[in-house]
Short mmCIF file of C-alpha atoms in Angstrom, two decimals:
data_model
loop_
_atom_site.label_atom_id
_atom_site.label_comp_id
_atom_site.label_asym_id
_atom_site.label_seq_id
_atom_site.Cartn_x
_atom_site.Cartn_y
_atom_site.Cartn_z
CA UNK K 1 -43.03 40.99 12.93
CA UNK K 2 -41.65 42.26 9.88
CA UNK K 3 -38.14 43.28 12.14
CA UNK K 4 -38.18 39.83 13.15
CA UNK K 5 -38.31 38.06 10.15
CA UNK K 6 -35.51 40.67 8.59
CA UNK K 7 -33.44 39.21 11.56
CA UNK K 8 -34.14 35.28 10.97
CA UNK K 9 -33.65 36.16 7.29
CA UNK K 10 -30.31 37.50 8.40
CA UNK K 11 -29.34 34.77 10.26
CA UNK K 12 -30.37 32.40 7.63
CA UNK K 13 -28.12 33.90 5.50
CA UNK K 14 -25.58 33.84 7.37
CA UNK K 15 -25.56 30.40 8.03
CA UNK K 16 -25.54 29.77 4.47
CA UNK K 17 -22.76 31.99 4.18
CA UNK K 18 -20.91 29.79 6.73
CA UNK K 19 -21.62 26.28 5.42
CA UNK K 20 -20.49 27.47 2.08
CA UNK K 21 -17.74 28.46 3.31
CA UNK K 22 -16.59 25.54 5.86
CA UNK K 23 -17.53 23.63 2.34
CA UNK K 24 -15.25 25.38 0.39
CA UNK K 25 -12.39 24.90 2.66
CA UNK K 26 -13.05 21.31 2.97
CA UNK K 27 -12.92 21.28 -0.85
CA UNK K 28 -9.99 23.07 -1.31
CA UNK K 29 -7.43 21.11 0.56
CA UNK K 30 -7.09 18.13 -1.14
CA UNK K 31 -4.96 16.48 1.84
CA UNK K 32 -7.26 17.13 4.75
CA UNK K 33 -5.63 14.19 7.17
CA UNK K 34 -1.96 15.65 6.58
CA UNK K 35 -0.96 18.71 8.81
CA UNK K 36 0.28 21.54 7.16
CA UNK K 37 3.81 21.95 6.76
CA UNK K 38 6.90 21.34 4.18
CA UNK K 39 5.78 17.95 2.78
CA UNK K 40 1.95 18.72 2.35
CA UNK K 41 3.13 21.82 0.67
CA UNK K 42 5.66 19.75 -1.82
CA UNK K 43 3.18 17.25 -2.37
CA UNK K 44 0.48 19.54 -3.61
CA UNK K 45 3.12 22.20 -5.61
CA UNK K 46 4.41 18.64 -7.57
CA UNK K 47 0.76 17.66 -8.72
CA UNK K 48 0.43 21.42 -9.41
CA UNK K 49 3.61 21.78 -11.28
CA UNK K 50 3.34 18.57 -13.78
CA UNK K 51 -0.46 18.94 -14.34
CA UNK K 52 -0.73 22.73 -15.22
CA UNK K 53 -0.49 23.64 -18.97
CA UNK K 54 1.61 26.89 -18.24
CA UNK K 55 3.92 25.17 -16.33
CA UNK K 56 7.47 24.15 -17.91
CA UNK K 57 7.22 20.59 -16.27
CA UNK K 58 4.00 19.62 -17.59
CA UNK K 59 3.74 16.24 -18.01
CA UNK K 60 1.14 14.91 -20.89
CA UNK K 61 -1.67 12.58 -19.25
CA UNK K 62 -0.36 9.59 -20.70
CA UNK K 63 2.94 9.91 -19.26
CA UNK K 64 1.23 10.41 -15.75
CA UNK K 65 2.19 7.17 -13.86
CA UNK K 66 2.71 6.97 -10.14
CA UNK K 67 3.62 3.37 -8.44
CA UNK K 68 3.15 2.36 -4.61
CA UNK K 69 4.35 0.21 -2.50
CA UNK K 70 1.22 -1.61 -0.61
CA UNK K 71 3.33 -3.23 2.72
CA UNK K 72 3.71 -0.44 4.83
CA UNK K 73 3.07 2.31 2.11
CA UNK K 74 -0.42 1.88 2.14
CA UNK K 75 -1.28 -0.56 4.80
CA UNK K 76 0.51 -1.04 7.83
CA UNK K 77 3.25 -4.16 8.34
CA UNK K 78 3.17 -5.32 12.01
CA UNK K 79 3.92 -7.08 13.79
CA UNK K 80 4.35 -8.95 10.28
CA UNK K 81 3.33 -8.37 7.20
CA UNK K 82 -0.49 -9.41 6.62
CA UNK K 83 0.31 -11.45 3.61
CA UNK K 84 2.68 -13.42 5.45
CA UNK K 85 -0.21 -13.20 8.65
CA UNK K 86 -2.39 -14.94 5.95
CA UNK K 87 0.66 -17.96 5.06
CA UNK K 88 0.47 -18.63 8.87
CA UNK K 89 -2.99 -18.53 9.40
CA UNK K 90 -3.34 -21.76 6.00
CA UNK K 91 -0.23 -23.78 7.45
CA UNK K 92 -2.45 -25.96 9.38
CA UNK K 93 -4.51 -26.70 6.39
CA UNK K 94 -0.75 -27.62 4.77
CA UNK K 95 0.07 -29.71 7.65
CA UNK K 96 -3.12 -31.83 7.32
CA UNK K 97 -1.96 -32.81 3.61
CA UNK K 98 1.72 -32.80 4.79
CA UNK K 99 2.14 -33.99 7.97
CA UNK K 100 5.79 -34.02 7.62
CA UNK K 101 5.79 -30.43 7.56
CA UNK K 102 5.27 -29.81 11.27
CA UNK K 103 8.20 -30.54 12.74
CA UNK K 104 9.88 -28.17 10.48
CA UNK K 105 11.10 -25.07 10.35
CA UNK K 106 9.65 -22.47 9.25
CA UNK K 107 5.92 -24.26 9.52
CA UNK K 108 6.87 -25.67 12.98
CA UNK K 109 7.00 -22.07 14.19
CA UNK K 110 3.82 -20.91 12.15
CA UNK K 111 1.96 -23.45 13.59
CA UNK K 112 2.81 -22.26 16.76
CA UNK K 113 2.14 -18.73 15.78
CA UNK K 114 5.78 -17.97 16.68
CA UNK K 115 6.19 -14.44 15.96
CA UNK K 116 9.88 -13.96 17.15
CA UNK K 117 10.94 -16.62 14.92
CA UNK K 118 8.39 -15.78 11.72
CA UNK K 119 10.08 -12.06 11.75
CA UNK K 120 13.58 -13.72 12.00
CA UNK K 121 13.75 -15.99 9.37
CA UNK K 122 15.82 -15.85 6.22
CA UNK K 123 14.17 -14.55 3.12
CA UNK K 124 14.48 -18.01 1.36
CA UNK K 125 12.43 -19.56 4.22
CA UNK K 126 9.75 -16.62 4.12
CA UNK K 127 9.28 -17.52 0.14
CA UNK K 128 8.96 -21.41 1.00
CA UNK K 129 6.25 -20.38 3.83
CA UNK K 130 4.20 -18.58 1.31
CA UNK K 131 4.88 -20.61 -1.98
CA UNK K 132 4.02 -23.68 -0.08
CA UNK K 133 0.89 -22.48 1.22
CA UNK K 134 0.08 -20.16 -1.53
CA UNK K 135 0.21 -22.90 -4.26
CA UNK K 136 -1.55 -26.07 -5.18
CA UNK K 137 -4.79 -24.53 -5.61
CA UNK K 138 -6.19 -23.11 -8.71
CA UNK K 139 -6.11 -18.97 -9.04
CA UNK K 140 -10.26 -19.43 -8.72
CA UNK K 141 -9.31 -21.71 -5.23
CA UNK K 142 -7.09 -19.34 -3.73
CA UNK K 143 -9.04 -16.20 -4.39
CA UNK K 144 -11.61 -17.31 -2.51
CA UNK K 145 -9.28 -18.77 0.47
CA UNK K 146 -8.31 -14.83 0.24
CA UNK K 147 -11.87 -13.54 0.82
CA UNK K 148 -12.67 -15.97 3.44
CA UNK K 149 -9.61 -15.11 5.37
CA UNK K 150 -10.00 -11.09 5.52
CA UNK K 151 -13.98 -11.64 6.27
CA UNK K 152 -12.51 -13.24 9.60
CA UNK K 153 -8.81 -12.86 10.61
CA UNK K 154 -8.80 -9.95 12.92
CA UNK K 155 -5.69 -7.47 13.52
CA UNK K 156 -3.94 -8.72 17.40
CA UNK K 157 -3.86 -5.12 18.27
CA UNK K 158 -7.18 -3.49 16.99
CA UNK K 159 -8.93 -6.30 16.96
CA UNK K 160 -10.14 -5.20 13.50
CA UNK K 161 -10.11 -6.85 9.43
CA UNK K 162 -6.98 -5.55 8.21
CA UNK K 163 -8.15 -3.89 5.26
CA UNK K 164 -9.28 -1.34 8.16
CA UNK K 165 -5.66 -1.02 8.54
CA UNK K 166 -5.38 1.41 5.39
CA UNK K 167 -3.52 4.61 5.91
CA UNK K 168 -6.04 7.24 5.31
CA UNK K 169 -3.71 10.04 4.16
CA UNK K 170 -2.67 8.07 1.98
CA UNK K 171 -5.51 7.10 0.52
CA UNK K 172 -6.61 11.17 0.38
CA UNK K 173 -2.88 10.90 -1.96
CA UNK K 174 -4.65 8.51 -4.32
CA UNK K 175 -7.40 10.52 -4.67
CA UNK K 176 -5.66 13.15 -5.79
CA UNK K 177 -3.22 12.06 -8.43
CA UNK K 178 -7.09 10.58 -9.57
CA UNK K 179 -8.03 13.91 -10.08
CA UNK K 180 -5.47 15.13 -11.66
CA UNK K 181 -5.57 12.32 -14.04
CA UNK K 182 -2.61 10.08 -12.50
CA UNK K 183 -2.61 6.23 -13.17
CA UNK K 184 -1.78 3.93 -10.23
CA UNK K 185 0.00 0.96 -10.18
CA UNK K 186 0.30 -1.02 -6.95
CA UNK K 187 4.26 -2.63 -7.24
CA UNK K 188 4.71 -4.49 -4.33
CA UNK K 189 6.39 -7.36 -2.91
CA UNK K 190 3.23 -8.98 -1.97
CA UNK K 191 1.50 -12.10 -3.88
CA UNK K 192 -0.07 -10.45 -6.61
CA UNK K 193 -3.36 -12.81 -6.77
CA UNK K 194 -3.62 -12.06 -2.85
CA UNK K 195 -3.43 -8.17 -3.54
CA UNK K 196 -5.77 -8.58 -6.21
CA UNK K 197 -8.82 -9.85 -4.17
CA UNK K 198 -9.35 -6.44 -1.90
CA UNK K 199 -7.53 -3.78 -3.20
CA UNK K 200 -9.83 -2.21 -6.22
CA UNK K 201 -12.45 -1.94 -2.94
CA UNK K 202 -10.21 -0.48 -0.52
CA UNK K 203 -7.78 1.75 -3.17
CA UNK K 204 -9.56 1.70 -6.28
CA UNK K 205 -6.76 0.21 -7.95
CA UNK K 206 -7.58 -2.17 -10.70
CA UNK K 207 -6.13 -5.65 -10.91
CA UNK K 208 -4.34 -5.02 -13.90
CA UNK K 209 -2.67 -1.88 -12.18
CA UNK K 210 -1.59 -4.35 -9.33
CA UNK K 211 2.09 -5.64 -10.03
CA UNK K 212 3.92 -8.02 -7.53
CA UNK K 213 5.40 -11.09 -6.70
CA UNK K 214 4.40 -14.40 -8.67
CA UNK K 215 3.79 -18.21 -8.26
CA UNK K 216 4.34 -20.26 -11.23
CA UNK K 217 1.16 -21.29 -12.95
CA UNK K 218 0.07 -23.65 -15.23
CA UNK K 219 -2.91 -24.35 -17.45
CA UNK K 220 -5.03 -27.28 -16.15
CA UNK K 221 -8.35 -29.20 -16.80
CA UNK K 222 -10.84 -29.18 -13.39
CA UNK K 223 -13.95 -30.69 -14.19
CA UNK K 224 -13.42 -30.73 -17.70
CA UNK K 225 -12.79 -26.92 -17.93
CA UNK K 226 -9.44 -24.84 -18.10
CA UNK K 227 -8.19 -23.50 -14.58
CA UNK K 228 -5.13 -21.77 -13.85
CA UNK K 229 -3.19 -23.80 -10.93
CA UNK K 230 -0.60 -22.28 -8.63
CA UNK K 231 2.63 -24.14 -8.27
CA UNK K 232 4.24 -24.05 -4.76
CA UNK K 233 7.32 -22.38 -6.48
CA UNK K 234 7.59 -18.91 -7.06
CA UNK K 235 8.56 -17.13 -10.74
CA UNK K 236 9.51 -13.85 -9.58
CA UNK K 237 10.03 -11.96 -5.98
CA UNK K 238 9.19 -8.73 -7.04
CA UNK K 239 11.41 -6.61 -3.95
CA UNK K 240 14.45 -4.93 -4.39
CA UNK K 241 15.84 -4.42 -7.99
CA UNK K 242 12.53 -7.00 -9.16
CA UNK K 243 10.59 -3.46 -8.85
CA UNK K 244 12.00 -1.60 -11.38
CA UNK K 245 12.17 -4.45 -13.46
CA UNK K 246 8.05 -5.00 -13.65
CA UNK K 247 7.64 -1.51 -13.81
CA UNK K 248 9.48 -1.36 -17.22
CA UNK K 249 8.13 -5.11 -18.28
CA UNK K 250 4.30 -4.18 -17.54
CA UNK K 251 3.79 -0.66 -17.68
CA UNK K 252 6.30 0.23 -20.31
CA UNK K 253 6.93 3.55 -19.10
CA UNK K 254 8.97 5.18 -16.04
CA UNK K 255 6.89 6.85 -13.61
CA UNK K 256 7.40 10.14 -12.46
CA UNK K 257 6.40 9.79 -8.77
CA UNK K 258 7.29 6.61 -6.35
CA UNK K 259 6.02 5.97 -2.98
CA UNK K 260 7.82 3.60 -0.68
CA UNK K 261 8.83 3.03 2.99
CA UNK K 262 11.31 0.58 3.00
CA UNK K 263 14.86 -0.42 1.40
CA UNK K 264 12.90 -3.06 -0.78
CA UNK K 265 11.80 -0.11 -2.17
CA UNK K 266 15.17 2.10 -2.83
CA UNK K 267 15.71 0.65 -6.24
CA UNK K 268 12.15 2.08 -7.68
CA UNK K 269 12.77 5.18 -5.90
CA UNK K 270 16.33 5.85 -7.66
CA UNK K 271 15.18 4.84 -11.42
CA UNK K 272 11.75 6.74 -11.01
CA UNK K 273 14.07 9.84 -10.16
CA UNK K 274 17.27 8.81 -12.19
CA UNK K 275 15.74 10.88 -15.05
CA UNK K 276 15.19 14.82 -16.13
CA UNK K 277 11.72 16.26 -15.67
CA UNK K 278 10.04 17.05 -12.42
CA UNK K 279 9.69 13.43 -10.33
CA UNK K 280 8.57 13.01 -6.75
CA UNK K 281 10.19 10.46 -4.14
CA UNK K 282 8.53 9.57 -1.19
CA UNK K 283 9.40 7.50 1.41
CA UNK K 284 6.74 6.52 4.88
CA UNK K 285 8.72 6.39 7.90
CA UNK K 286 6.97 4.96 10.62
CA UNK K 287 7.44 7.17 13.95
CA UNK K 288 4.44 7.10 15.62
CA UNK K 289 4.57 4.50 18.19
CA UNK K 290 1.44 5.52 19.87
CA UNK K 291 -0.97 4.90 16.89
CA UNK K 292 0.87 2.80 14.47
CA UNK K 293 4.76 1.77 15.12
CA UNK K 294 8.26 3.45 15.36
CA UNK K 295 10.53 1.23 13.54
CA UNK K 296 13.08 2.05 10.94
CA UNK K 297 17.25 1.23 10.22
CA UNK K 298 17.12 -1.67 12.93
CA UNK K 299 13.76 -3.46 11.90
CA UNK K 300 13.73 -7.03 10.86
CA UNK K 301 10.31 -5.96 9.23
CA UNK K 302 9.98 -2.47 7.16
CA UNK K 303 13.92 -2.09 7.47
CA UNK K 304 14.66 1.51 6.46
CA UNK K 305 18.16 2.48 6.60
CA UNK K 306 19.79 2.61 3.07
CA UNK K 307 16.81 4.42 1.20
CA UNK K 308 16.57 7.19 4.26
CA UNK K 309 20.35 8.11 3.39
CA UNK K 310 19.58 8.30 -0.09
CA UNK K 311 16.59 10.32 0.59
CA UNK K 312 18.11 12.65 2.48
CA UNK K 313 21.67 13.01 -0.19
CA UNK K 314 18.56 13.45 -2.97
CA UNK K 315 15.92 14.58 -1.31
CA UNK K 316 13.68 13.27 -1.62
CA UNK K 317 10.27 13.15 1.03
CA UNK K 318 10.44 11.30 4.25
CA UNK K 319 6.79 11.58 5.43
CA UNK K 320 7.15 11.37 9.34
CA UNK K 321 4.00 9.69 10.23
CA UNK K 322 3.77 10.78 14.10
CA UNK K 323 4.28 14.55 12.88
CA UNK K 324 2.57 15.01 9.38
CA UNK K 325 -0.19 13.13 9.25
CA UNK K 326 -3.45 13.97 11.62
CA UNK K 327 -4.79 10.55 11.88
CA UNK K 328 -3.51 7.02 10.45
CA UNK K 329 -6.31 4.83 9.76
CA UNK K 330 -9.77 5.67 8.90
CA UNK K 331 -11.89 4.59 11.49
CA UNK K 332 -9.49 7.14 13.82
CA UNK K 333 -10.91 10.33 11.39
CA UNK K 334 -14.60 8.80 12.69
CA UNK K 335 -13.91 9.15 16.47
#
C-alpha cells in the first residue's frame, strides 16, 4: 500500500509538473495563432525593443500609439466590404422614401444585390451609396439600424454575423501592444458611427480611439430634445492621404507602429515610419484562398500593389496570411 501510494503520488506530481508546464508555454508566446518564423520573431523583438527600459529605443508610455486599419486589417473585405454589405442591405428602405432612386445607378444594382457592378463602381458612386443611405437619421437612429443589421445579416460564404469574421491573430496583436501598455486607434476608411457600434466588444477599442470617415451632422430638436442628425453628404473620406491627416488632427501624436493591407493605407504607413526611432510597418496580404481570399495588385477590392513595393524598398512586414498565421478567424481555433 504504502509503494502504491508513493507511485500515485508520483504520478500526481508529475502531472502537475506537466500542466504547469504546457501552461507556461501557452503563457509565454504571446502570438499563439501565428507560426513561428521571421515576422512573429520581428513582431515580438519590436514590442520588446521600445518597451524595455535598458533598451536604446525605449519609447515612454505616452508616446506608445499604434493605429489599424479595420477593412481587411482586422476583419476580412469580401466579396465587399461589410460596411458597404450594410449600404446595400438599407437601399430598399431608401427606395421606399425615394422611389426615383431605383432605376439608378448605383442603387439600381444594390437593389439587385449586383455584386459585379457594386465592386466596379467609381469611388464617387461608392460615397453616394453610403452617404445616401447612411444619412437622414439621427446618430441615436442609425446606431441602432447598425445593431439590428449585424444581429441578422449573415456572411454569403460562412453563413455567419460578420463580426465572427475577425482575424484572430490579429486580435492576439492587440492584446499584446495592451500589455505592453500600447494605445489603439482604429483609422479606417469605414463610417466611423458604424465602426463605433461593435468594435469596443469585438477589439476592445474605445469609440473615442475609433477614427474614420464622416457624414456631416447637424444639431437638431426631436421631440423637443437635441439629436445629432446625419446629412446624406459626407465631411471627410478618411482613405488615402485623409489617414495621416486624422491621425495628426485627433491623436496629436505620430504613432510608432501602423498596420494596414491595402494602398488606402500606404500614406499612414510612410509618415508613421518617415521618422527616427524604432517604428514598425505592417502590411496583411491576403494569400490564403482556401480559408479567407488571395487577392492583391489586381483587386478592385483590398488593391495592394503600390504599398507592397514600398514595403519591400523599406521593409517593412508583409504578413502572408496562408503561411504565417495558423488559423484566420476564431471560431477555426475552436474546431
Amino acid at each position: 500500500m504504502h509503494r502504491r501510494a508513493v507511485t500515485d503520488r508520483r504520478r500526481l506530481l508529475a502531472a502537475v509538473v506537466c500542466a504547469i508546464s504546457f501552461s507556461t508555454a501557452v503563457a509565454s508566446d504571446p502570438l499563439p495563432s501565428w507560426n513561428d518564423g521571421t515576422n512573429k520573431q520581428r513582431i515580438v523583438d519590436f514590442v520588446a525593443s521600445v518597451t524595455s527600459k535598458e533598451s536604446r529605443w525605449h519609447v515612454p508610455v505616452a508616446e506608445r500609439i499604434a493605429t489599424f486599419d479595420n477593412d481587411g486589417t482586422l476583419w476580412s473585405e469580401y466579396p465587399i466590404y461589410f460596411p458597404v454589405q450594410f449600404a446595400v442591405d438599407l437601399t430598399s428602405q431608401l427606395v421606399v422614401k425615394h422611389p426615383e432612386l431605383r432605376t439608378r445607378q448605383p442603387f439600381q444594382a444594390a437593389l439587385e444585390n449586383d455584386l459585379k457592378s457594386l465592386t466596379n463602381i467609381d469611388g464617387a458612386d461608392l460615397l453616394t451609396l453610403i452617404s445616401r443611405t447612411h444619412g437622414d437619421m439621427t446618430v441615436r437612429e442609425f446606431r441602432s439600424q447598425v445593431s439590428r443589421w449585424l444581429s441578422v445579416a449573415r456572411h454569403p460564404r460562412f453563413d455567419r454575423p460578420y463580426t465572427d469574421l475577425v482575424f484572430q491573430p490579429m486580435l492576439e496583436l492587440l492584446d499584446l501592444l495592451r500589455a505592453n501598455k500600447f494605445k489603439i486607434y482604429i483609422v479606417s476608411g469605414g463610417d466611423i458611427e458604424f465602426m463605433r457600434v461593435w468594435a469596443t466588444r469585438i477589439y476592445g477599442v474605445p469609440p473615442e480611439q475609433i477614427i474614420g470617415s464622416r457624414l456631416k451632422t447637424r444639431l437638431v430638436k426631436r421631440d423637443g430634445k437635441p439629436a445629432l442628425l446625419r446629412l446624406p453628404e459626407f465631411e471627410f473620406f478618411n482613405n488615402a492621404e485623409g489617414k495621416p491627416i486624422s491621425i495628426r488632427k485627433f491623436i496629436g501624436r505620430r504613432p510608432i507602429a501602423a498596420f494596414g493591407n491595402s494602398d488606402g493605407d500606404l500614406q499612414m504607413l510612410q509618415w508613421v515610419t518617415a521618422t527616427d526611432g524604432k517604428r514598425l510597418a505592417l502590411i496583411v496580404r491576403h494569400t490564403d484562398r482556401k480559408r479567407e481570399w488571395s487577392y492583391d495588385r489586381k483587386a478592385n477590392i483590398g488593391h495592394l500593389d503600390k504599398a507592397l513595393d514600398e514595403a519591400a524598398r523599406k521593409k517593412w512586414l508583409v504578413v502572408d496570411m496562408k503561411r504565417d498565421w495558423k488559423v484566420v478567424y476564431p471560431f477555426q481555433s475552436k474546431r
